[in-house]
XYZ file of C-alpha atoms in Angstrom:
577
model
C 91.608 -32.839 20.218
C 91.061 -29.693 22.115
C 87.754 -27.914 23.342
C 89.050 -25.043 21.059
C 88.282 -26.677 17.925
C 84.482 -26.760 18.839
C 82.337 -25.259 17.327
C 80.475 -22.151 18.949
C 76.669 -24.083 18.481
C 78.093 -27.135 20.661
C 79.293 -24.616 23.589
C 77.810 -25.522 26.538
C 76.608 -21.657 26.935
C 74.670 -22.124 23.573
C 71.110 -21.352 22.925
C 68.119 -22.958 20.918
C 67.762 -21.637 17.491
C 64.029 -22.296 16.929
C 60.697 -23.001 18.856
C 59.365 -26.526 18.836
C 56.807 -25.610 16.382
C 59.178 -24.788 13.787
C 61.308 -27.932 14.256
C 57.849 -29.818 14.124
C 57.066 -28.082 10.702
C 60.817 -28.292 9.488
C 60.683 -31.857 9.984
C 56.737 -32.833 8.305
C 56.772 -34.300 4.981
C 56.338 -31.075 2.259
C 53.384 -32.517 1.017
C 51.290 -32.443 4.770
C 53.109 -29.247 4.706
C 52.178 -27.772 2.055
C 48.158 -28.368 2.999
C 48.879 -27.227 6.344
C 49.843 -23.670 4.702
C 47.400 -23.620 2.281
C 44.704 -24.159 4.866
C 45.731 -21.902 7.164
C 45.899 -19.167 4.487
C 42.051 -20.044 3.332
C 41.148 -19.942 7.030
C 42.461 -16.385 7.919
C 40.402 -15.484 4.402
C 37.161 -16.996 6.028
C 37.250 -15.364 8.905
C 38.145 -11.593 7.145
C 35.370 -12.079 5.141
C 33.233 -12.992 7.908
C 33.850 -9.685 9.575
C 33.874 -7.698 6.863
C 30.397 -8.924 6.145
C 29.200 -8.476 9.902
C 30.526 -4.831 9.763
C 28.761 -3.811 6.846
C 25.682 -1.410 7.755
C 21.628 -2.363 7.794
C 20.573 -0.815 4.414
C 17.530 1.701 4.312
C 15.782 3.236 1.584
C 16.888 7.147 1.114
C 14.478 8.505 -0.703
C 12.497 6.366 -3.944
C 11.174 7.109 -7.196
C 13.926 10.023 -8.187
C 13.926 11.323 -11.454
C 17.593 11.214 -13.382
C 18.476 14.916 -12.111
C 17.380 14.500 -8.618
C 18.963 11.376 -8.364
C 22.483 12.983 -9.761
C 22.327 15.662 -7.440
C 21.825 13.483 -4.793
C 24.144 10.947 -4.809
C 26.338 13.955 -5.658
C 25.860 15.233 -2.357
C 26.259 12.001 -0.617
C 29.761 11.452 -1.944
C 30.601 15.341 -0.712
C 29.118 14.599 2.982
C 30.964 11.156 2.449
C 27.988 8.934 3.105
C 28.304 5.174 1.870
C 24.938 4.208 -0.903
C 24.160 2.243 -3.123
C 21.188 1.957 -5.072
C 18.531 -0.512 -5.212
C 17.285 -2.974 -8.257
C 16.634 -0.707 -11.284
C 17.986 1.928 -9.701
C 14.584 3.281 -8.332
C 15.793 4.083 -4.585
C 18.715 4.673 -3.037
C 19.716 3.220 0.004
C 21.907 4.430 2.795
C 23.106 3.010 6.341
C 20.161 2.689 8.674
C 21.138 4.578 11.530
C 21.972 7.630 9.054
C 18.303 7.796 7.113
C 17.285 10.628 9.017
C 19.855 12.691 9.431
C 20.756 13.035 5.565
C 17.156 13.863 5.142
C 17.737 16.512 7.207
C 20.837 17.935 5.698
C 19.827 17.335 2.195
C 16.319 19.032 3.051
C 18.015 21.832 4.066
C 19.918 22.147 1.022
C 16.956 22.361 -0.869
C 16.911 18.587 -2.101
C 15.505 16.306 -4.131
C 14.254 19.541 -5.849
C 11.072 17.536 -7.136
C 9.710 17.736 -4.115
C 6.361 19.830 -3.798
C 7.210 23.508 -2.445
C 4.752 25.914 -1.650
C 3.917 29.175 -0.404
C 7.972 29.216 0.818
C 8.639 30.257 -3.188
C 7.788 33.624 -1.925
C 10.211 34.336 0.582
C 12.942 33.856 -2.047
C 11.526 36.803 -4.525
C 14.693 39.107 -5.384
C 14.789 42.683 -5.740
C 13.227 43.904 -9.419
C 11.100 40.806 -9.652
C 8.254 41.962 -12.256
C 4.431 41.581 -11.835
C 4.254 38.863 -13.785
C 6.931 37.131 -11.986
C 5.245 37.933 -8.624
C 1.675 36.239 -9.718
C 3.628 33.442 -11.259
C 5.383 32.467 -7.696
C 2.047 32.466 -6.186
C 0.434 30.350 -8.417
C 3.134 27.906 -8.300
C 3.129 28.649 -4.340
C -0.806 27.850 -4.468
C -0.561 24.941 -6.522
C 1.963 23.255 -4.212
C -0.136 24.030 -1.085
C -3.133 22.378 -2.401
C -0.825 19.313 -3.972
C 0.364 18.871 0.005
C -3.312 18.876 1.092
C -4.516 16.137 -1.260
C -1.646 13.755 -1.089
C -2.257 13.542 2.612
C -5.125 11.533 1.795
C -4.648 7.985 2.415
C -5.477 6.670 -0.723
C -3.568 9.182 -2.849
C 0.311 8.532 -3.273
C 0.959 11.752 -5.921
C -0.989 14.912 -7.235
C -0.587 17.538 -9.387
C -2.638 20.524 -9.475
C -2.600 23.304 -12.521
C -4.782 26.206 -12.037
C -5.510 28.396 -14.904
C -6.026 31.605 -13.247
C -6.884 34.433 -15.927
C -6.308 38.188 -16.038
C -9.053 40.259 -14.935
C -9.541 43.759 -16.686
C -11.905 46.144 -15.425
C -14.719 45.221 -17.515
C -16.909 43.321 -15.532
C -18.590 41.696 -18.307
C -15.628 39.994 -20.067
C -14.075 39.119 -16.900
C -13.183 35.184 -17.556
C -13.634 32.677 -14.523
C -10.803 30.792 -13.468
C -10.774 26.492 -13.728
C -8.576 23.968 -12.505
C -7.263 19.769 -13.423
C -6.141 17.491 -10.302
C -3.947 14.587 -11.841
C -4.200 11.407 -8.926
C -1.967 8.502 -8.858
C -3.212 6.178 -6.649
C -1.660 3.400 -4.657
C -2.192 -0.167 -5.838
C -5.748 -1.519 -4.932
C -7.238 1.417 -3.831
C -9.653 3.529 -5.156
C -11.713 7.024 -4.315
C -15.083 6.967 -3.938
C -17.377 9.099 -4.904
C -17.022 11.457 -1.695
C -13.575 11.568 -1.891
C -13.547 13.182 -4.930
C -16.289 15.324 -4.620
C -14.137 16.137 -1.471
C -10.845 16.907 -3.626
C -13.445 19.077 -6.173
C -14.973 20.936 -3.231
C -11.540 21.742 -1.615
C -9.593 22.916 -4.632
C -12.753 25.295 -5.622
C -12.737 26.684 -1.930
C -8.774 27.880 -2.031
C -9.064 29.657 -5.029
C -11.447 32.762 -5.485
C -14.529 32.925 -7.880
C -13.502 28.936 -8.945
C -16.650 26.733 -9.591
C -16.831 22.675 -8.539
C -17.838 22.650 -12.206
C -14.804 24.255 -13.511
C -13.231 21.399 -11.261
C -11.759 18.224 -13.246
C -10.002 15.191 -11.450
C -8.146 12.784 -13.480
C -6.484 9.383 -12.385
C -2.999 7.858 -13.344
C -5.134 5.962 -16.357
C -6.749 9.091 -17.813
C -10.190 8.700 -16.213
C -12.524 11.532 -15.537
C -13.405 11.132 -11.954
C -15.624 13.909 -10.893
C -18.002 13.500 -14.396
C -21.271 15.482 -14.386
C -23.324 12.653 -15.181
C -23.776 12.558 -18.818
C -25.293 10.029 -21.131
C -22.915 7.843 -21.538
C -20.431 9.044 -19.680
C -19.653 8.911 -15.463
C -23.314 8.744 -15.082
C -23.861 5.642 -16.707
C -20.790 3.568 -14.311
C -22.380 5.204 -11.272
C -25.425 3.226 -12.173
C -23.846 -0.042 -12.669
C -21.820 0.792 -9.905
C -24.742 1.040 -7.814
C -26.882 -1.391 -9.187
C -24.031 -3.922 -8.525
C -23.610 -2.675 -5.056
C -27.817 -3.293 -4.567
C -27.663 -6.983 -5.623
C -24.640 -7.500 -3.615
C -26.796 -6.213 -0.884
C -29.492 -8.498 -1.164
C -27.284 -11.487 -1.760
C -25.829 -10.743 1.303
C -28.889 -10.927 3.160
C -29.771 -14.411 1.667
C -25.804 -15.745 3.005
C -26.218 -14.291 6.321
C -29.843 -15.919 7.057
C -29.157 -19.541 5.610
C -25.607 -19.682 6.378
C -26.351 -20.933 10.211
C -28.702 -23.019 8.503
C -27.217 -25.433 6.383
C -23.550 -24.009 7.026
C -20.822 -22.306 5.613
C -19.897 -23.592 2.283
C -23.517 -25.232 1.228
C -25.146 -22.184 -0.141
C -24.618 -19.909 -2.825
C -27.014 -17.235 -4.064
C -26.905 -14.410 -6.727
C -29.619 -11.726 -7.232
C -30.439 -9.210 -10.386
C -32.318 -6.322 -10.066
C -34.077 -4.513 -12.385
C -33.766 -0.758 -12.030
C -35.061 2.229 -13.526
C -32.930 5.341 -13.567
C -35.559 7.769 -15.184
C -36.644 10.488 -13.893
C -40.606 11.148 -14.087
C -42.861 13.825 -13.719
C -46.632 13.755 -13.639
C -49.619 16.958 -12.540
C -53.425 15.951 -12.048
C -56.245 18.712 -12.024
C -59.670 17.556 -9.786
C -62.530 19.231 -9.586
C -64.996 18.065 -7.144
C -68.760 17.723 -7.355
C -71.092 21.083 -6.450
C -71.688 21.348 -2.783
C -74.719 23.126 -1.486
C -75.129 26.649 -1.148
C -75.011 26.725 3.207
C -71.781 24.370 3.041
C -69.880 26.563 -0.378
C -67.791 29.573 -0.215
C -69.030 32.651 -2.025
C -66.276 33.865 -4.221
C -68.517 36.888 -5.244
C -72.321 38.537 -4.782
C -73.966 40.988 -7.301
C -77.100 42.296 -7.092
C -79.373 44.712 -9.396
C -82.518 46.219 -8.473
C -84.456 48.114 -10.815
C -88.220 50.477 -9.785
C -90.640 51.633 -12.103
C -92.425 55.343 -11.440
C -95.865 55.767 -10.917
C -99.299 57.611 -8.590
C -98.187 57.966 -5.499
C -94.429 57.532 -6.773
C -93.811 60.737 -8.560
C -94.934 62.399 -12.081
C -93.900 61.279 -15.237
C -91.997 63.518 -17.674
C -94.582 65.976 -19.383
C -94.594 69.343 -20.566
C -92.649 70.761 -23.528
C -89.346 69.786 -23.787
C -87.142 72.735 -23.540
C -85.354 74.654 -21.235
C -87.664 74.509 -18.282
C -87.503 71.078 -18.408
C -84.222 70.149 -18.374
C -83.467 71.510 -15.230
C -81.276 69.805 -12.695
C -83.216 68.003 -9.288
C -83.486 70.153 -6.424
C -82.429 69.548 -3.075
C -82.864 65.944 -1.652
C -85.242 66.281 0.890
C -85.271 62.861 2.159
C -84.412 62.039 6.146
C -81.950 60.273 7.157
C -83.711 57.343 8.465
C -86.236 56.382 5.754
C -86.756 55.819 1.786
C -85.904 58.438 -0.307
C -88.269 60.568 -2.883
C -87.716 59.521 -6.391
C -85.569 62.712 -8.309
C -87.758 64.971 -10.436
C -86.833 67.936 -12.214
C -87.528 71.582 -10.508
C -91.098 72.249 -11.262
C -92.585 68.981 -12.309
C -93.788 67.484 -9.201
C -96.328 70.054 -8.574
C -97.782 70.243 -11.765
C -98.079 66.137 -12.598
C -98.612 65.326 -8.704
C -101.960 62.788 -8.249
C -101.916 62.421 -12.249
C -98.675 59.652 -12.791
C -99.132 55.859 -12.587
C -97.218 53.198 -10.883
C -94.561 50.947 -13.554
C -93.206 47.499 -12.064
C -89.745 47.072 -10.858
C -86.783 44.338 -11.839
C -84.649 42.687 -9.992
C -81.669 40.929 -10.771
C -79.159 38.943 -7.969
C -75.726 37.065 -9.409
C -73.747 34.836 -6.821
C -70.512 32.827 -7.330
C -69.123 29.988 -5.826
C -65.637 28.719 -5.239
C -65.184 26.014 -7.275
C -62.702 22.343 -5.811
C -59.950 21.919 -7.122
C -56.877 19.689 -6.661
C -53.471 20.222 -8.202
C -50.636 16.921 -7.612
C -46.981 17.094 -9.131
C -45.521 13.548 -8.555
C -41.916 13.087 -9.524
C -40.446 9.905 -9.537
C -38.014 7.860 -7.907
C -34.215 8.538 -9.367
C -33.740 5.393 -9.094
C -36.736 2.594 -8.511
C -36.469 -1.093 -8.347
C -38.693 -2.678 -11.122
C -38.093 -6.129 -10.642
C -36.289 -8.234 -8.441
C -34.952 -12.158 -9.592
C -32.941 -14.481 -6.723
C -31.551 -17.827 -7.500
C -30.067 -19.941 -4.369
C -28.373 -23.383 -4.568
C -28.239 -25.566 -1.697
C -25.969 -28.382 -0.883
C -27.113 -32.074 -0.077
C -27.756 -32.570 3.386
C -24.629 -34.458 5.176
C -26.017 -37.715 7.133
C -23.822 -40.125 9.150
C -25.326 -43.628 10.155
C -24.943 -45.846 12.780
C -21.497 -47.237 11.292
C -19.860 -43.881 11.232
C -20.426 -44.034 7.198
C -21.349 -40.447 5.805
C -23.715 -39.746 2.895
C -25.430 -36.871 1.143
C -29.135 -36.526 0.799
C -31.320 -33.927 -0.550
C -33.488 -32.432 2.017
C -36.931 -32.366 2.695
C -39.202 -30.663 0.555
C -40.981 -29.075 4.022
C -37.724 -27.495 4.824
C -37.015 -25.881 0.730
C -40.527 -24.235 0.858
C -39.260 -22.982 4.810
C -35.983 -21.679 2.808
C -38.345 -20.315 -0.069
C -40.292 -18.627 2.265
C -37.250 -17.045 4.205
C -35.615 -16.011 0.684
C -38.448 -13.947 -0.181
C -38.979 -12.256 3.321
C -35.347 -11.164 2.999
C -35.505 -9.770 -0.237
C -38.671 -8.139 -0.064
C -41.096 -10.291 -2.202
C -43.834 -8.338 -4.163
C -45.920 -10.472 -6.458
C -47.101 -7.569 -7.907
C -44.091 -6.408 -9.315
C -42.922 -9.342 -10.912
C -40.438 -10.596 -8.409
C -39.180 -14.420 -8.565
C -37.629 -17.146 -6.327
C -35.820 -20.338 -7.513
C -33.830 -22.459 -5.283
C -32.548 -25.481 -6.355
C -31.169 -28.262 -4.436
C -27.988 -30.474 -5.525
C -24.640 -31.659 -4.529
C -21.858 -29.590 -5.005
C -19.101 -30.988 -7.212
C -16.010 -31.505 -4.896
C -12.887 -30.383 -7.244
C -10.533 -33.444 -7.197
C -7.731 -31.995 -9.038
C -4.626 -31.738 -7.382
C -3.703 -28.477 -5.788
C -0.178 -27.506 -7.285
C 1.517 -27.531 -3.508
C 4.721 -25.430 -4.241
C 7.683 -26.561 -2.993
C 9.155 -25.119 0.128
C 12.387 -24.387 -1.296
C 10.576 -23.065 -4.382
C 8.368 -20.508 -1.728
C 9.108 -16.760 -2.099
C 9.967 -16.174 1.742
C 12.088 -19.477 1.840
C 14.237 -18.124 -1.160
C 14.702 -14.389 0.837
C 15.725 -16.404 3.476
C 18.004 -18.422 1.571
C 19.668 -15.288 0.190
C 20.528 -13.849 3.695
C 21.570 -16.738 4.664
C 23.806 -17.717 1.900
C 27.116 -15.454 2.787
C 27.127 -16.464 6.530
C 26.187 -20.387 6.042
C 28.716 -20.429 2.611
C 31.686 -19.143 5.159
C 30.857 -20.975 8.058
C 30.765 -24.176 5.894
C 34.209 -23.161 3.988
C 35.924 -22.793 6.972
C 34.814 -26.223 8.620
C 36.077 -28.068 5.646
C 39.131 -26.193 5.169
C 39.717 -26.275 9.556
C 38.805 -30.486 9.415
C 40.223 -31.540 5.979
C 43.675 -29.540 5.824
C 44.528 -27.606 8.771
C 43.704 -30.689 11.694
C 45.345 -33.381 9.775
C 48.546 -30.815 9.444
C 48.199 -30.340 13.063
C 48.171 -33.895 13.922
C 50.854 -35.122 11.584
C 52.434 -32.157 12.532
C 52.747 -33.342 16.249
C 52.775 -37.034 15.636
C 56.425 -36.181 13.581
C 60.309 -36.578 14.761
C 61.538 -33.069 15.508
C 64.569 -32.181 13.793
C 66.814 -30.882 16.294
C 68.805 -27.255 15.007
C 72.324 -26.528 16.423
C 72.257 -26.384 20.019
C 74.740 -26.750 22.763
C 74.170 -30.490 24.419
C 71.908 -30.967 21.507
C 74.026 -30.926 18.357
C 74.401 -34.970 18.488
C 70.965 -35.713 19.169
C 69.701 -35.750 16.076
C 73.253 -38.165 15.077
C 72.363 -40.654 17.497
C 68.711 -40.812 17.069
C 69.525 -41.652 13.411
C 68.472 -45.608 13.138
C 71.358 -46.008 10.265
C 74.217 -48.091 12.440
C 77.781 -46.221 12.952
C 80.797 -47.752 13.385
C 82.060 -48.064 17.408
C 84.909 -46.697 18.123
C 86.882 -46.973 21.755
C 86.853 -43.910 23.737
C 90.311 -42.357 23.404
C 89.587 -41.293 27.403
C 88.526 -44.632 28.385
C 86.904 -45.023 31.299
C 82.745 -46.703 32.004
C 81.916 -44.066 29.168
C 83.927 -45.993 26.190
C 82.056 -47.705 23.820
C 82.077 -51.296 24.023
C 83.933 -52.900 21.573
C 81.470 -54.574 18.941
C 81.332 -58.054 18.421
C 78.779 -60.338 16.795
C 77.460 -61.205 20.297
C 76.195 -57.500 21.154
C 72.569 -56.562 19.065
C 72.448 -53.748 17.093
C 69.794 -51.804 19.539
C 72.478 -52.683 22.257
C 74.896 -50.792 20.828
C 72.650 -47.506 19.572
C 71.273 -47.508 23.032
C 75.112 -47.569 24.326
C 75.727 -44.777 21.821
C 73.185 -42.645 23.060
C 74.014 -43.225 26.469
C 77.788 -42.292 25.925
C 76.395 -39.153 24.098
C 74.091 -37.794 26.501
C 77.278 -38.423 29.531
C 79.935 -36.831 27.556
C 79.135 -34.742 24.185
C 81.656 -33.140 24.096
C 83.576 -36.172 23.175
C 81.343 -37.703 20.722
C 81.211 -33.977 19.113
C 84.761 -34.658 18.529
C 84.635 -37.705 17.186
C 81.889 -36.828 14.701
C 83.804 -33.850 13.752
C 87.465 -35.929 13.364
C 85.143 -38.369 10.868
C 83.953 -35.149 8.941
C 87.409 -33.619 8.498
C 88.731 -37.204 7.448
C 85.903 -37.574 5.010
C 86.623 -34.009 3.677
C 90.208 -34.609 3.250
C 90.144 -38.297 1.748
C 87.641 -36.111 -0.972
């Protein structure tokens, strides 16, 4: 047979059809196969997933607490600016990538959202052209009503305010001018409260922003509907300020009892509890003393009257005679008295002459009134607003802890020297006054140690073990899926996969290779060229691995003959079908 009738794979200038790999897979059974593929498909899933879930972003909250149309009109913006979000349980924030929190803030601020956000005194620099009066006051209410709803939530405690003020129209009556009042709505953040100076504080500043506004036209409100800045009625606020601060004074004085007998007889062996008694009313007393009479060199004159009365008589002047009438009744004449000296008793004109050495001498009266300053002492006393009336502190003490010589601990009550000592401390700290009514009991006992058994949660069952568990899930879960799909179906593929026969394609020098390495035995035929490469005849004597070896041998010295001789067999074959 010629070399023309050869076919073009068993040329000697042939080529390979297929890498090693592929003959390795052609030839593995199709059931190692088959889990070779299907793990190698599962593992390429793995390890997308795995870096699609490293790529995705660090979540932050956007903004929280948006109402329905803020919310719409934000995420509406967020899918123009195309911004990834999502939103968080309940839907109460929404989150965006970390590294972008800002800078939508900043873009969305600028468009003017969320539009629940307090705006103040910036509503008047959008007023348009024929805005009315009304209009204009309006804006600046709002505007003033934002402005103070800034300055109060930047208190600490505060998370939201409202502020309305009812501002009313003035006329030019003074008379029935109305005054203007305002309501503060707080919500507060969890656990915290104001006290009292805080919102006398929030009164004091909303009253001092708006003109002719009263800090008792002022009401505060919390999230619950309670009047915080009350006026003190019966009743009313008044009445929890008191127990407020009547709580506050026995915590106080309780205090004082831990801190002295704490270094004492330690940490956890003493409890105490106080109760005051205190009196809230508000008293008023006045008290009017007079003093005994002092005498007269050591009193103060208040005033000094005297009257002095002189009778007429010889050597004094005349007494009225002569016949009543016009000569008589005349006025005195001239005074003739000196300046240094008594002066002469008045007589009419004409008398003295005519009664002189005749009139006798009537006695005189005299009459002196003095007053004195009376003492007197005027005291107001008002009482205390709030006065302690009666103090009562009970204190328990544990037994005393003893060890003995063996190491062996036991409790024992302590001395009775050392109680009275502890008395006798308890009192000096709270003040002791007999006379008031105050009492002392301390009692001395073991404490009962609670045996029950403390309900130790799980760890696995813990709050931050179960967060962790959750960001750990997606990693761990595709880390562990692709170790059991790499060790239970893709290395045994590999192995069997490399342990099998390859399963040679058409090659040139090649093609027969996979003929002779078949184990099923072939008849031996002589060489029609003869020569050391003819097969040796077979005989009973020669073993069958003999004569494959010898086959194998002649096939890798001359293929092209043995490619002949396979291919005479296959025409024969074809023609005998």
């Amino acid at each position: 047979m010629s070399a023309a009738n050869l076919p073009l794979a068993a040329s000697p200038t042939g080529t390979a059809l297929a890498s090693p790999w592929t003959v390795k897979l052609v030839g593995m059974e199709p059931r190692l196969r088959l889990r070779l593929t299907i793990g190698a498909v599962v593992l390429l899933a793995v390890a997308v997933l795995a870096v699609i879930f490293a790529r995705q972003p660090d979540w932050r909250v956007l903004y929280a607490n948006l109402g329905d149309k803020d919310g719409g009109l934000v995420i509406a913006q967020l899918a123009t600016m195309n911004i990834p979000y999502k939103y968080a349980e309940g839907g109460g924030a929404v989150l965006v990538p970390a590294d972008k929190v800002h800078d939508v803030r900043l873009r969305l601020a600028s468009q003017g959202l969320p539009k629940g956000a307090v705006q103040g005194f910036e509503l008047m620099e959008n007023n348009r052209f024929g805005m009315t009066q009304f209009q204009e006051k309006l804006s600046f209410q709002r505007g003033l009503e934002g402005e103070l709803t800034r300055s109060i939530q930047a208190l600490a405690s505060v998370q939201t305010a409202r502020v309305h003020l009812a501002l009313p129209n003035q006329n030019g009556f003074f008379r029935e001018q109305q005054k203007p009042s305002a309501s503060v709505l707080l919500s507060l953040y969890p656990g915290r409260a104001l006290e009292r100076g805080q919102v006398a504080g929030i009164v004091h500043l909303v009253a001092s922003s708006v003109p002719e506004l009263a800090t008792t036209a002022v009401s505060v409100l919390d999230d619950s509907g309670k009047l915080l800045s009350g006026t003190g009625e019966a009743g009313g606020q008044g009445d929890g300020q008191q127990l407020q601060y009547v709580a506050q004074l026995e915590q106080q004085y309780a205090r004082r009892i831990m801190d002295l007998l704490e270094p004492v007889v330690g940490r956890q062996n003493v409890k105490a509890q106080v109760t005051a008694d205190v009196d809230f009313s508000q008293t008023e007393a006045t008290s009017e003393e007079h003093k005994p009479n002092l005498a007269a060199e050591a009193s103060a004159v208040r005033s000094q009257q005297t009257v002095e009365t002189t009778g007429a008589g010889a050597a004094g002047g005349a007494a009225a005679s002569g016949v009543p009438g016009a000569p008589s009744n005349q006025p005195p004449g001239p005074s003739s008295a000196p300046v240094n000296g008594s002066a002469a008793p008045l007589t009419p004109a004409g008398a003295g002459a005519a009664t002189a050495g005749t009139a006798t001498r009537l006695p005189g009266k005299r009459e002196s009134t003095t007053n004195y300053e009376v003492d007197k002492t005027v005291k107001t006393t008002r009482g205390a607003t709030a006065q302690v009336r009666r103090l009562n502190a009970a204190v328990v003490l544990n037994f005393q802890t003893v060890a003995d010589a063996q190491g062996k601990t036991s409790a024992n009550a302590l001395p009775p020297e050392q109680i009275e000592q502890i008395t006798a401390l308890v009192r000096e700290a709270i003040g002791f006054n007999r006379e008031r009514g105050d009492s002392v009991r301390l009692m001395n006992a073991p404490f009962q140690v609670d045996t029950s058994p403390v309900a130790d949660v799980p760890v696995w069952k813990r709050p931050e073990t179960l967060d962790l568990a959750r960001g750990l899930a997606w990693p761990l879960g595709l880390v562990l899926i692709g170790m059991i799909v790499l060790f239970g179906m893709v290395r045994p593929g590999l192995k069997a996969m490399a342990s099998a026969k390859p399963a040679a394609l058409p090659a040139t020098g090649s093609q027969f290779n996979a003929v002779v390495a078949d184990p099923n035995e072939r008849p031996g035929l002589p060489s029609p060229l003869g020569g050391p490469d003819a097969l040796p005849a077979p005989s009973q004597e020669v073993p069958e691995q003999a004569r494959l070896e010898g086959a194998r041998q002649m096939a890798r010295n001359n293929p092209v003959a043995v490619a002949n001789i396979v291919k005479t067999w296959v025409n024969g074959d074809a023609a005998g079908a």
